[in-house]
């Protein structure tokens, strides 16, 4: 692989084989072959009337290739019409590649080109190299008939390598791999190209070969070659993917301080406007959590603060989602002034938490602590005349459900069930959570005698509820509707 | 209940051959190793073994190679020499070899391949057990498993004769079919002259129909999978099911006589069936009263064992049902199903969006919220930008900012997208669609192709009549169409496509549907004109799901088979459900 240009020349001149040549020989035969090849492979490269020179456009020597036609090739290969090439390939099963010596520790090229093993045969690499005939992809470059005699059956590995040094051949190898649809082979060729081509050339060639490009990206992700991956995205000008790929790294950083510092480096990256805000928030959140965590750990271990003594923390708040952090803050730091980082109001302001979300979370936290007074305050608003009014942005039916989940006593539940506006919902909830007074009062208001009778059968015999129902039922004040 | 097949339905092929084949291969491989004494699970800790040789049986994944390399290198550091052998299943990838080489252990390990790709989970279900297929292909665009699919098809055709009729839809289906054809040609002669046993093969990409896979399952087998996670055809029933203090691993397949009768039933029928069964069982036990000695001897020796077995199974499935009921009631399943049906039918979109929002705000399971968002997105051709932004923000706040990466994945896979604002969309679309019809489709960048790939669910649903018009109640006890697997609300799109193509024996007349599915170039038919196929084999159909299939789809097609006198055989890269799909897209490290 390290041969110099001179070596190469020497090879071509001295080789006793009539080696396959591309365009650097111009005897008649080769011209004939050239045009025949061009004609035969036209279908592969373009689907209209481009002339033979097209083959030059795909040449390696740094000229930009005709990108559209190349990409067409990649996708068009799905739509059939390579029957001819397949026939050729079948005629061209080389078994001579199996004569290779076993590679010691260098990556074996031959293994790249070894064919797929059949089901039921167990070729290990060494098997393939010693005695079992294995199929090789290397010669299956999709060449037209005329050239096959150029391949001789006793090529040495170095011949293969030399051939592959020619860029056009390398890319043809890639084309062929892609047209086979076998991702394993595509990746193998890419590994080879990655080793033998400069980054820029590799990237440029892949830009017009989307299938191969996706394989390279996935491969780099899998082996964790973050640097090359970032270079690739930079080259392709896929700024958002570049930013996300960089950001993704934070998942591998355990230490909170280091993670925070890393997130800081993400802030200026070219995310979408919307995502930029999320990244900023992520950084700010972790920054806050680190402060809160240090503070609370200290408070907890000092043992002076009642709330931590009564309800020891179950886990660290680090790396928790914002809503969890808000819950935590509503649980441990509810009454703190807005100025402190750990206060719920501060979190709400900093992260622009919607009122609904805030109320929901605060309600859950305060209910868990059975701080009914706080719950009450959460829904009490004063109008400009100083009258108080109950209002819940999440709807009182939800409030009731959350309170019930936190096993609130019936008196509390009752109060909120009563605030549910829709009568049917109210009645359902009251029945479900056994708020007898609400059920009885509602039935009375609805003048629904039947429903009240039905409910009577559900309450305990001789209970206060039953008495109350009986009193209502026997009241002469009510004009029942049924 | 558990309707029988038509008397002329074809017999299923014998899959035990596959098991035997795989087993023999593995034994052969291991015997070369001499005396494998203990199996360890490959996880991130070294096995405590003093053995002179270690043998790894792994999937060809780079992280597995790193694990092995660490182990070998640790041994080297400790001055310990062992023999190492890596058996790749189903095949070795070159990338793995490269890692071994880079880690400097290429010369220390020897490699082998165990070409095992078809695990018969049941009499009609073959799984490749490649859950990673979905992410590798549909998210990353890596085609490494296509060869595995082609090899599997090749193996099947070698064992069960050539496939006279092939249909398929989707890019992966098309590539797999082509590669498989190539394999057949390379080895022609092997299947020539054989009578085909399997008359039709249908290949289908998962991304042709995401909707079905995203729905909550309500047939028993699907519900068991959604609730307890079926793994490799078996399930771990915890103490809450077994009503003892132990968990129990139970194989779920046709061998389980009780399960076999309820697996395809809508859940609402299962309770009634089980209690009927329990009564029958009691009656059979009761028969022993009034038996004389001889009869009793007969009863004990012949029937008792079967009855006891049935008793055990019955109590297990009753336990499972109770547990499912408990869980579903707790999570307000009724409301959830209502929302899903509304999304499928396309009404009350605002209410559904609010419902999803509330799910997120209350930190109900992250996967569940994600699933509903995806369902909303696909049925509505993407979320309107305002909703997208607000739901995403709330999602990140509720479940963690790192899910930014998950959203990016979902967008790339086309599962959760944002509608482009009105005008620009139409202008762009016409441009893009021009490009798409052009063969240069591959040139379009990701951003464009996600636009071009509108899901068009509503239009498809109308064309294929996926939402049955029902007058009155849909009788789930006597299903009239495949919609019963979703309570009569929706016919699974994937199954409907298969039904339509089989009816026509081609894609003829389905052009519009195919176009709406963005598969204009990707729907194919491949028929060989040989009349050797018996009429029986022509009613045996192999359906290949690339990217996974759900138990609901399997049930729906089993139903179709009973109606039409077909038998379906399923080959899937893995059995999947909505949770697995969403987990595959999540980008959060455990």
PDB file of N, CA and C in Angstrom, chain A residues 263-347:
ATOM      1  N   UNK A 263     -22.023  21.231  28.604  1.00  0.00           N
ATOM      2  CA  UNK A 263     -23.270  21.804  28.069  1.00  0.00           C
ATOM      3  C   UNK A 263     -23.073  23.263  27.690  1.00  0.00           C
ATOM      4  N   UNK A 264     -22.204  23.910  28.458  1.00  0.00           N
ATOM      5  CA  UNK A 264     -21.921  25.313  28.162  1.00  0.00           C
ATOM      6  C   UNK A 264     -21.329  25.452  26.756  1.00  0.00           C
ATOM      7  N   UNK A 265     -20.512  24.479  26.394  1.00  0.00           N
ATOM      8  CA  UNK A 265     -19.905  24.557  25.058  1.00  0.00           C
ATOM      9  C   UNK A 265     -20.934  24.303  23.963  1.00  0.00           C
ATOM     10  N   UNK A 266     -22.077  23.748  24.346  1.00  0.00           N
ATOM     11  CA  UNK A 266     -23.103  23.446  23.338  1.00  0.00           C
ATOM     12  C   UNK A 266     -23.954  24.671  23.012  1.00  0.00           C
ATOM     13  N   UNK A 267     -23.940  25.633  23.919  1.00  0.00           N
ATOM     14  CA  UNK A 267     -24.902  26.728  23.789  1.00  0.00           C
ATOM     15  C   UNK A 267     -24.777  27.481  22.460  1.00  0.00           C
ATOM     16  N   UNK A 268     -23.538  27.712  22.034  1.00  0.00           N
ATOM     17  CA  UNK A 268     -23.401  28.503  20.812  1.00  0.00           C
ATOM     18  C   UNK A 268     -23.555  27.723  19.511  1.00  0.00           C
ATOM     19  N   UNK A 269     -23.789  26.413  19.617  1.00  0.00           N
ATOM     20  CA  UNK A 269     -23.800  25.585  18.411  1.00  0.00           C
ATOM     21  C   UNK A 269     -25.008  25.879  17.527  1.00  0.00           C
ATOM     22  N   UNK A 270     -24.884  25.591  16.237  1.00  0.00           N
ATOM     23  CA  UNK A 270     -25.936  25.977  15.295  1.00  0.00           C
ATOM     24  C   UNK A 270     -27.191  25.113  15.351  1.00  0.00           C
ATOM     25  N   UNK A 271     -27.835  25.086  16.495  1.00  0.00           N
ATOM     26  CA  UNK A 271     -29.123  24.401  16.592  1.00  0.00           C
ATOM     27  C   UNK A 271     -30.184  25.255  15.914  1.00  0.00           C
ATOM     28  N   UNK A 272     -31.360  24.664  15.730  1.00  0.00           N
ATOM     29  CA  UNK A 272     -32.487  25.490  15.301  1.00  0.00           C
ATOM     30  C   UNK A 272     -32.797  26.453  16.443  1.00  0.00           C
ATOM     31  N   UNK A 273     -33.458  27.535  16.122  1.00  0.00           N
ATOM     32  CA  UNK A 273     -33.719  28.557  17.130  1.00  0.00           C
ATOM     33  C   UNK A 273     -34.410  27.944  18.340  1.00  0.00           C
ATOM     34  N   UNK A 274     -35.357  27.084  18.021  1.00  0.00           N
ATOM     35  CA  UNK A 274     -36.137  26.456  19.069  1.00  0.00           C
ATOM     36  C   UNK A 274     -35.257  25.572  19.966  1.00  0.00           C
ATOM     37  N   UNK A 275     -34.415  24.774  19.329  1.00  0.00           N
ATOM     38  CA  UNK A 275     -33.557  23.886  20.104  1.00  0.00           C
ATOM     39  C   UNK A 275     -32.510  24.652  20.901  1.00  0.00           C
ATOM     40  N   UNK A 276     -32.047  25.756  20.375  1.00  0.00           N
ATOM     41  CA  UNK A 276     -31.076  26.575  21.099  1.00  0.00           C
ATOM     42  C   UNK A 276     -31.609  26.922  22.475  1.00  0.00           C
ATOM     43  N   UNK A 277     -32.881  27.291  22.514  1.00  0.00           N
ATOM     44  CA  UNK A 277     -33.494  27.642  23.793  1.00  0.00           C
ATOM     45  C   UNK A 277     -33.513  26.428  24.721  1.00  0.00           C
ATOM     46  N   UNK A 278     -33.782  25.256  24.167  1.00  0.00           N
ATOM     47  CA  UNK A 278     -33.798  24.052  24.998  1.00  0.00           C
ATOM     48  C   UNK A 278     -32.423  23.744  25.565  1.00  0.00           C
ATOM     49  N   UNK A 279     -31.407  23.955  24.748  1.00  0.00           N
ATOM     50  CA  UNK A 279     -30.040  23.683  25.201  1.00  0.00           C
ATOM     51  C   UNK A 279     -29.663  24.649  26.326  1.00  0.00           C
ATOM     52  N   UNK A 280     -30.009  25.910  26.119  1.00  0.00           N
ATOM     53  CA  UNK A 280     -29.753  26.923  27.145  1.00  0.00           C
ATOM     54  C   UNK A 280     -30.439  26.509  28.449  1.00  0.00           C
ATOM     55  N   UNK A 281     -31.692  26.089  28.326  1.00  0.00           N
ATOM     56  CA  UNK A 281     -32.432  25.658  29.506  1.00  0.00           C
ATOM     57  C   UNK A 281     -31.780  24.449  30.174  1.00  0.00           C
ATOM     58  N   UNK A 282     -31.296  23.543  29.362  1.00  0.00           N
ATOM     59  CA  UNK A 282     -30.657  22.350  29.912  1.00  0.00           C
ATOM     60  C   UNK A 282     -29.460  22.753  30.776  1.00  0.00           C
ATOM     61  N   UNK A 283     -28.667  23.663  30.226  1.00  0.00           N
ATOM     62  CA  UNK A 283     -27.497  24.139  30.971  1.00  0.00           C
ATOM     63  C   UNK A 283     -27.931  24.816  32.273  1.00  0.00           C
ATOM     64  N   UNK A 284     -28.876  25.750  32.159  1.00  0.00           N
ATOM     65  CA  UNK A 284     -29.317  26.484  33.345  1.00  0.00           C
ATOM     66  C   UNK A 284     -29.872  25.533  34.400  1.00  0.00           C
ATOM     67  N   UNK A 285     -30.648  24.544  33.925  1.00  0.00           N
ATOM     68  CA  UNK A 285     -31.257  23.590  34.858  1.00  0.00           C
ATOM     69  C   UNK A 285     -30.193  22.836  35.642  1.00  0.00           C
ATOM     70  N   UNK A 286     -29.201  22.317  34.930  1.00  0.00           N
ATOM     71  CA  UNK A 286     -28.162  21.557  35.626  1.00  0.00           C
ATOM     72  C   UNK A 286     -27.393  22.462  36.589  1.00  0.00           C
ATOM     73  N   UNK A 287     -27.148  23.681  36.163  1.00  0.00           N
ATOM     74  CA  UNK A 287     -26.457  24.649  37.014  1.00  0.00           C
ATOM     75  C   UNK A 287     -27.228  24.833  38.323  1.00  0.00           C
ATOM     76  N   UNK A 288     -28.543  25.032  38.190  1.00  0.00           N
ATOM     77  CA  UNK A 288     -29.382  25.183  39.386  1.00  0.00           C
ATOM     78  C   UNK A 288     -29.345  23.929  40.252  1.00  0.00           C
ATOM     79  N   UNK A 289     -29.483  22.796  39.579  1.00  0.00           N
ATOM     80  CA  UNK A 289     -29.533  21.534  40.328  1.00  0.00           C
ATOM     81  C   UNK A 289     -28.273  21.316  41.142  1.00  0.00           C
ATOM     82  N   UNK A 290     -27.148  21.706  40.570  1.00  0.00           N
ATOM     83  CA  UNK A 290     -25.889  21.522  41.296  1.00  0.00           C
ATOM     84  C   UNK A 290     -25.904  22.369  42.568  1.00  0.00           C
ATOM     85  N   UNK A 291     -26.385  23.603  42.449  1.00  0.00           N
ATOM     86  CA  UNK A 291     -26.450  24.478  43.613  1.00  0.00           C
ATOM     87  C   UNK A 291     -27.427  23.919  44.657  1.00  0.00           C
ATOM     88  N   UNK A 292     -28.615  23.546  44.183  1.00  0.00           N
ATOM     89  CA  UNK A 292     -29.637  23.033  45.106  1.00  0.00           C
ATOM     90  C   UNK A 292     -29.148  21.767  45.799  1.00  0.00           C
ATOM     91  N   UNK A 293     -28.540  20.891  45.005  1.00  0.00           N
ATOM     92  CA  UNK A 293     -28.086  19.611  45.535  1.00  0.00           C
ATOM     93  C   UNK A 293     -27.059  19.816  46.656  1.00  0.00           C
ATOM     94  N   UNK A 294     -26.085  20.690  46.411  1.00  0.00           N
ATOM     95  CA  UNK A 294     -25.038  20.933  47.407  1.00  0.00           C
ATOM     96  C   UNK A 294     -25.664  21.476  48.682  1.00  0.00           C
ATOM     97  N   UNK A 295     -26.544  22.423  48.499  1.00  0.00           N
ATOM     98  CA  UNK A 295     -27.202  23.074  49.619  1.00  0.00           C
ATOM     99  C   UNK A 295     -28.028  22.086  50.450  1.00  0.00           C
ATOM    100  N   UNK A 296     -28.845  21.308  49.735  1.00  0.00           N
ATOM    101  CA  UNK A 296     -29.769  20.414  50.432  1.00  0.00           C
ATOM    102  C   UNK A 296     -29.060  19.229  51.081  1.00  0.00           C
ATOM    103  N   UNK A 297     -28.000  18.792  50.427  1.00  0.00           N
ATOM    104  CA  UNK A 297     -27.259  17.684  51.027  1.00  0.00           C
ATOM    105  C   UNK A 297     -26.701  18.137  52.375  1.00  0.00           C
ATOM    106  N   UNK A 298     -26.240  19.369  52.361  1.00  0.00           N
ATOM    107  CA  UNK A 298     -25.710  19.947  53.574  1.00  0.00           C
ATOM    108  C   UNK A 298     -26.808  20.054  54.637  1.00  0.00           C
ATOM    109  N   UNK A 299     -27.943  20.611  54.253  1.00  0.00           N
ATOM    110  CA  UNK A 299     -29.057  20.773  55.186  1.00  0.00           C
ATOM    111  C   UNK A 299     -29.490  19.434  55.764  1.00  0.00           C
ATOM    112  N   UNK A 300     -29.575  18.454  54.879  1.00  0.00           N
ATOM    113  CA  UNK A 300     -30.057  17.148  55.299  1.00  0.00           C
ATOM    114  C   UNK A 300     -29.118  16.512  56.314  1.00  0.00           C
ATOM    115  N   UNK A 301     -27.822  16.595  56.024  1.00  0.00           N
ATOM    116  CA  UNK A 301     -26.877  15.943  56.929  1.00  0.00           C
ATOM    117  C   UNK A 301     -26.750  16.702  58.239  1.00  0.00           C
ATOM    118  N   UNK A 302     -26.993  18.012  58.219  1.00  0.00           N
ATOM    119  CA  UNK A 302     -26.946  18.774  59.462  1.00  0.00           C
ATOM    120  C   UNK A 302     -28.107  18.385  60.379  1.00  0.00           C
ATOM    121  N   UNK A 303     -29.203  17.923  59.765  1.00  0.00           N
ATOM    122  CA  UNK A 303     -30.312  17.416  60.554  1.00  0.00           C
ATOM    123  C   UNK A 303     -31.104  18.479  61.283  1.00  0.00           C
ATOM    124  N   UNK A 304     -30.956  19.720  60.914  1.00  0.00           N
ATOM    125  CA  UNK A 304     -31.645  20.808  61.615  1.00  0.00           C
ATOM    126  C   UNK A 304     -32.988  21.155  60.986  1.00  0.00           C
ATOM    127  N   UNK A 305     -33.166  20.768  59.726  1.00  0.00           N
ATOM    128  CA  UNK A 305     -34.363  21.200  59.025  1.00  0.00           C
ATOM    129  C   UNK A 305     -35.438  20.120  59.097  1.00  0.00           C
ATOM    130  N   UNK A 306     -36.611  20.537  59.522  1.00  0.00           N
ATOM    131  CA  UNK A 306     -37.660  19.578  59.821  1.00  0.00           C
ATOM    132  C   UNK A 306     -38.071  18.760  58.601  1.00  0.00           C
ATOM    133  N   UNK A 307     -38.267  19.483  57.491  1.00  0.00           N
ATOM    134  CA  UNK A 307     -38.793  18.799  56.315  1.00  0.00           C
ATOM    135  C   UNK A 307     -37.872  17.674  55.857  1.00  0.00           C
ATOM    136  N   UNK A 308     -36.554  17.882  55.952  1.00  0.00           N
ATOM    137  CA  UNK A 308     -35.615  16.825  55.545  1.00  0.00           C
ATOM    138  C   UNK A 308     -35.583  15.687  56.557  1.00  0.00           C
ATOM    139  N   UNK A 309     -35.839  16.033  57.820  1.00  0.00           N
ATOM    140  CA  UNK A 309     -35.867  14.972  58.837  1.00  0.00           C
ATOM    141  C   UNK A 309     -37.102  14.099  58.646  1.00  0.00           C
ATOM    142  N   UNK A 310     -38.212  14.752  58.393  1.00  0.00           N
ATOM    143  CA  UNK A 310     -39.472  14.020  58.269  1.00  0.00           C
ATOM    144  C   UNK A 310     -39.519  13.231  56.948  1.00  0.00           C
ATOM    145  N   UNK A 311     -39.019  13.865  55.909  1.00  0.00           N
ATOM    146  CA  UNK A 311     -39.076  13.231  54.581  1.00  0.00           C
ATOM    147  C   UNK A 311     -37.691  13.206  53.954  1.00  0.00           C
ATOM    148  N   UNK A 312     -36.888  12.238  54.371  1.00  0.00           N
ATOM    149  CA  UNK A 312     -35.520  12.175  53.816  1.00  0.00           C
ATOM    150  C   UNK A 312     -35.575  12.037  52.297  1.00  0.00           C
ATOM    151  N   UNK A 313     -34.621  12.639  51.640  1.00  0.00           N
ATOM    152  CA  UNK A 313     -34.613  12.603  50.173  1.00  0.00           C
ATOM    153  C   UNK A 313     -34.311  11.194  49.691  1.00  0.00           C
ATOM    154  N   UNK A 314     -35.008  10.803  48.652  1.00  0.00           N
ATOM    155  CA  UNK A 314     -34.814   9.427  48.164  1.00  0.00           C
ATOM    156  C   UNK A 314     -33.705   9.359  47.138  1.00  0.00           C
ATOM    157  N   UNK A 315     -33.505  10.448  46.415  1.00  0.00           N
ATOM    158  CA  UNK A 315     -32.475  10.432  45.371  1.00  0.00           C
ATOM    159  C   UNK A 315     -31.966  11.854  45.168  1.00  0.00           C
ATOM    160  N   UNK A 316     -30.869  11.940  44.498  1.00  0.00           N
ATOM    161  CA  UNK A 316     -30.323  13.253  44.192  1.00  0.00           C
ATOM    162  C   UNK A 316     -31.161  13.906  43.102  1.00  0.00           C
ATOM    163  N   UNK A 317     -31.192  15.211  43.093  1.00  0.00           N
ATOM    164  CA  UNK A 317     -32.001  15.926  42.118  1.00  0.00           C
ATOM    165  C   UNK A 317     -31.225  16.153  40.815  1.00  0.00           C
ATOM    166  N   UNK A 318     -29.948  15.803  40.831  1.00  0.00           N
ATOM    167  CA  UNK A 318     -29.109  16.040  39.652  1.00  0.00           C
ATOM    168  C   UNK A 318     -29.614  15.286  38.428  1.00  0.00           C
ATOM    169  N   UNK A 319     -29.610  15.970  37.308  1.00  0.00           N
ATOM    170  CA  UNK A 319     -30.009  15.390  36.013  1.00  0.00           C
ATOM    171  C   UNK A 319     -31.460  14.961  35.934  1.00  0.00           C
ATOM    172  N   UNK A 320     -32.259  15.438  36.850  1.00  0.00           N
ATOM    173  CA  UNK A 320     -33.690  15.138  36.775  1.00  0.00           C
ATOM    174  C   UNK A 320     -34.361  16.130  35.812  1.00  0.00           C
ATOM    175  N   UNK A 321     -35.508  15.736  35.253  1.00  0.00           N
ATOM    176  CA  UNK A 321     -36.218  16.677  34.382  1.00  0.00           C
ATOM    177  C   UNK A 321     -36.695  17.906  35.149  1.00  0.00           C
ATOM    178  N   UNK A 322     -37.045  18.931  34.419  1.00  0.00           N
ATOM    179  CA  UNK A 322     -37.479  20.185  35.028  1.00  0.00           C
ATOM    180  C   UNK A 322     -38.711  19.993  35.910  1.00  0.00           C
ATOM    181  N   UNK A 323     -39.686  19.251  35.424  1.00  0.00           N
ATOM    182  CA  UNK A 323     -40.920  19.083  36.195  1.00  0.00           C
ATOM    183  C   UNK A 323     -40.635  18.371  37.514  1.00  0.00           C
ATOM    184  N   UNK A 324     -39.745  17.387  37.473  1.00  0.00           N
ATOM    185  CA  UNK A 324     -39.359  16.703  38.698  1.00  0.00           C
ATOM    186  C   UNK A 324     -38.667  17.675  39.652  1.00  0.00           C
ATOM    187  N   UNK A 325     -37.842  18.526  39.090  1.00  0.00           N
ATOM    188  CA  UNK A 325     -37.147  19.522  39.901  1.00  0.00           C
ATOM    189  C   UNK A 325     -38.154  20.481  40.535  1.00  0.00           C
ATOM    190  N   UNK A 326     -39.146  20.847  39.755  1.00  0.00           N
ATOM    191  CA  UNK A 326     -40.183  21.738  40.280  1.00  0.00           C
ATOM    192  C   UNK A 326     -40.939  21.052  41.412  1.00  0.00           C
ATOM    193  N   UNK A 327     -41.255  19.805  41.219  1.00  0.00           N
ATOM    194  CA  UNK A 327     -41.946  19.041  42.261  1.00  0.00           C
ATOM    195  C   UNK A 327     -41.099  19.030  43.535  1.00  0.00           C
ATOM    196  N   UNK A 328     -39.849  18.734  43.364  1.00  0.00           N
ATOM    197  CA  UNK A 328     -38.895  18.701  44.474  1.00  0.00           C
ATOM    198  C   UNK A 328     -38.889  20.039  45.203  1.00  0.00           C
ATOM    199  N   UNK A 329     -38.834  21.089  44.409  1.00  0.00           N
ATOM    200  CA  UNK A 329     -38.758  22.419  44.996  1.00  0.00           C
ATOM    201  C   UNK A 329     -40.076  22.782  45.700  1.00  0.00           C
ATOM    202  N   UNK A 330     -41.194  22.346  45.138  1.00  0.00           N
ATOM    203  CA  UNK A 330     -42.483  22.585  45.794  1.00  0.00           C
ATOM    204  C   UNK A 330     -42.593  21.756  47.077  1.00  0.00           C
ATOM    205  N   UNK A 331     -41.887  20.656  47.088  1.00  0.00           N
ATOM    206  CA  UNK A 331     -41.944  19.759  48.238  1.00  0.00           C
ATOM    207  C   UNK A 331     -41.067  20.282  49.375  1.00  0.00           C
ATOM    208  N   UNK A 332     -39.847  20.639  49.042  1.00  0.00           N
ATOM    209  CA  UNK A 332     -38.885  21.021  50.086  1.00  0.00           C
ATOM    210  C   UNK A 332     -38.721  22.524  50.272  1.00  0.00           C
ATOM    211  N   UNK A 333     -39.026  23.288  49.244  1.00  0.00           N
ATOM    212  CA  UNK A 333     -38.700  24.723  49.319  1.00  0.00           C
ATOM    213  C   UNK A 333     -39.892  25.609  48.974  1.00  0.00           C
ATOM    214  N   UNK A 334     -41.092  25.165  49.340  1.00  0.00           N
ATOM    215  CA  UNK A 334     -42.297  25.832  48.847  1.00  0.00           C
ATOM    216  C   UNK A 334     -42.391  27.304  49.224  1.00  0.00           C
ATOM    217  N   UNK A 335     -42.005  27.597  50.462  1.00  0.00           N
ATOM    218  CA  UNK A 335     -42.255  28.951  50.963  1.00  0.00           C
ATOM    219  C   UNK A 335     -41.108  29.916  50.699  1.00  0.00           C
ATOM    220  N   UNK A 336     -40.059  29.442  50.065  1.00  0.00           N
ATOM    221  CA  UNK A 336     -38.908  30.316  49.876  1.00  0.00           C
ATOM    222  C   UNK A 336     -39.227  31.503  48.979  1.00  0.00           C
ATOM    223  N   UNK A 337     -38.521  32.581  49.238  1.00  0.00           N
ATOM    224  CA  UNK A 337     -38.747  33.794  48.462  1.00  0.00           C
ATOM    225  C   UNK A 337     -38.222  33.614  47.045  1.00  0.00           C
ATOM    226  N   UNK A 338     -38.750  34.411  46.166  1.00  0.00           N
ATOM    227  CA  UNK A 338     -38.424  34.276  44.757  1.00  0.00           C
ATOM    228  C   UNK A 338     -36.933  34.422  44.480  1.00  0.00           C
ATOM    229  N   UNK A 339     -36.238  35.119  45.361  1.00  0.00           N
ATOM    230  CA  UNK A 339     -34.821  35.384  45.135  1.00  0.00           C
ATOM    231  C   UNK A 339     -33.928  34.151  45.186  1.00  0.00           C
ATOM    232  N   UNK A 340     -34.369  33.098  45.891  1.00  0.00           N
ATOM    233  CA  UNK A 340     -33.485  31.934  45.986  1.00  0.00           C
ATOM    234  C   UNK A 340     -33.672  31.014  44.788  1.00  0.00           C
ATOM    235  N   UNK A 341     -32.565  30.365  44.408  1.00  0.00           N
ATOM    236  CA  UNK A 341     -32.583  29.491  43.234  1.00  0.00           C
ATOM    237  C   UNK A 341     -33.528  28.312  43.410  1.00  0.00           C
ATOM    238  N   UNK A 342     -33.694  27.888  44.669  1.00  0.00           N
ATOM    239  CA  UNK A 342     -34.483  26.674  44.874  1.00  0.00           C
ATOM    240  C   UNK A 342     -35.977  26.946  45.008  1.00  0.00           C
ATOM    241  N   UNK A 343     -36.377  28.185  44.975  1.00  0.00           N
ATOM    242  CA  UNK A 343     -37.804  28.449  45.179  1.00  0.00           C
ATOM    243  C   UNK A 343     -38.604  28.118  43.914  1.00  0.00           C
ATOM    244  N   UNK A 344     -39.814  27.584  44.103  1.00  0.00           N
ATOM    245  CA  UNK A 344     -40.645  27.201  42.958  1.00  0.00           C
ATOM    246  C   UNK A 344     -40.932  28.386  42.038  1.00  0.00           C
ATOM    247  N   UNK A 345     -41.172  29.533  42.644  1.00  0.00           N
ATOM    248  CA  UNK A 345     -41.517  30.695  41.831  1.00  0.00           C
ATOM    249  C   UNK A 345     -40.353  31.078  40.926  1.00  0.00           C
ATOM    250  N   UNK A 346     -39.157  30.965  41.493  1.00  0.00           N
ATOM    251  CA  UNK A 346     -37.982  31.267  40.699  1.00  0.00           C
ATOM    252  C   UNK A 346     -37.861  30.315  39.511  1.00  0.00           C
ATOM    253  N   UNK A 347     -38.062  29.036  39.780  1.00  0.00           N
ATOM    254  CA  UNK A 347     -38.005  28.047  38.686  1.00  0.00           C
ATOM    255  C   UNK A 347     -39.052  28.372  37.626  1.00  0.00           C
TER     256      UNK A 347
END
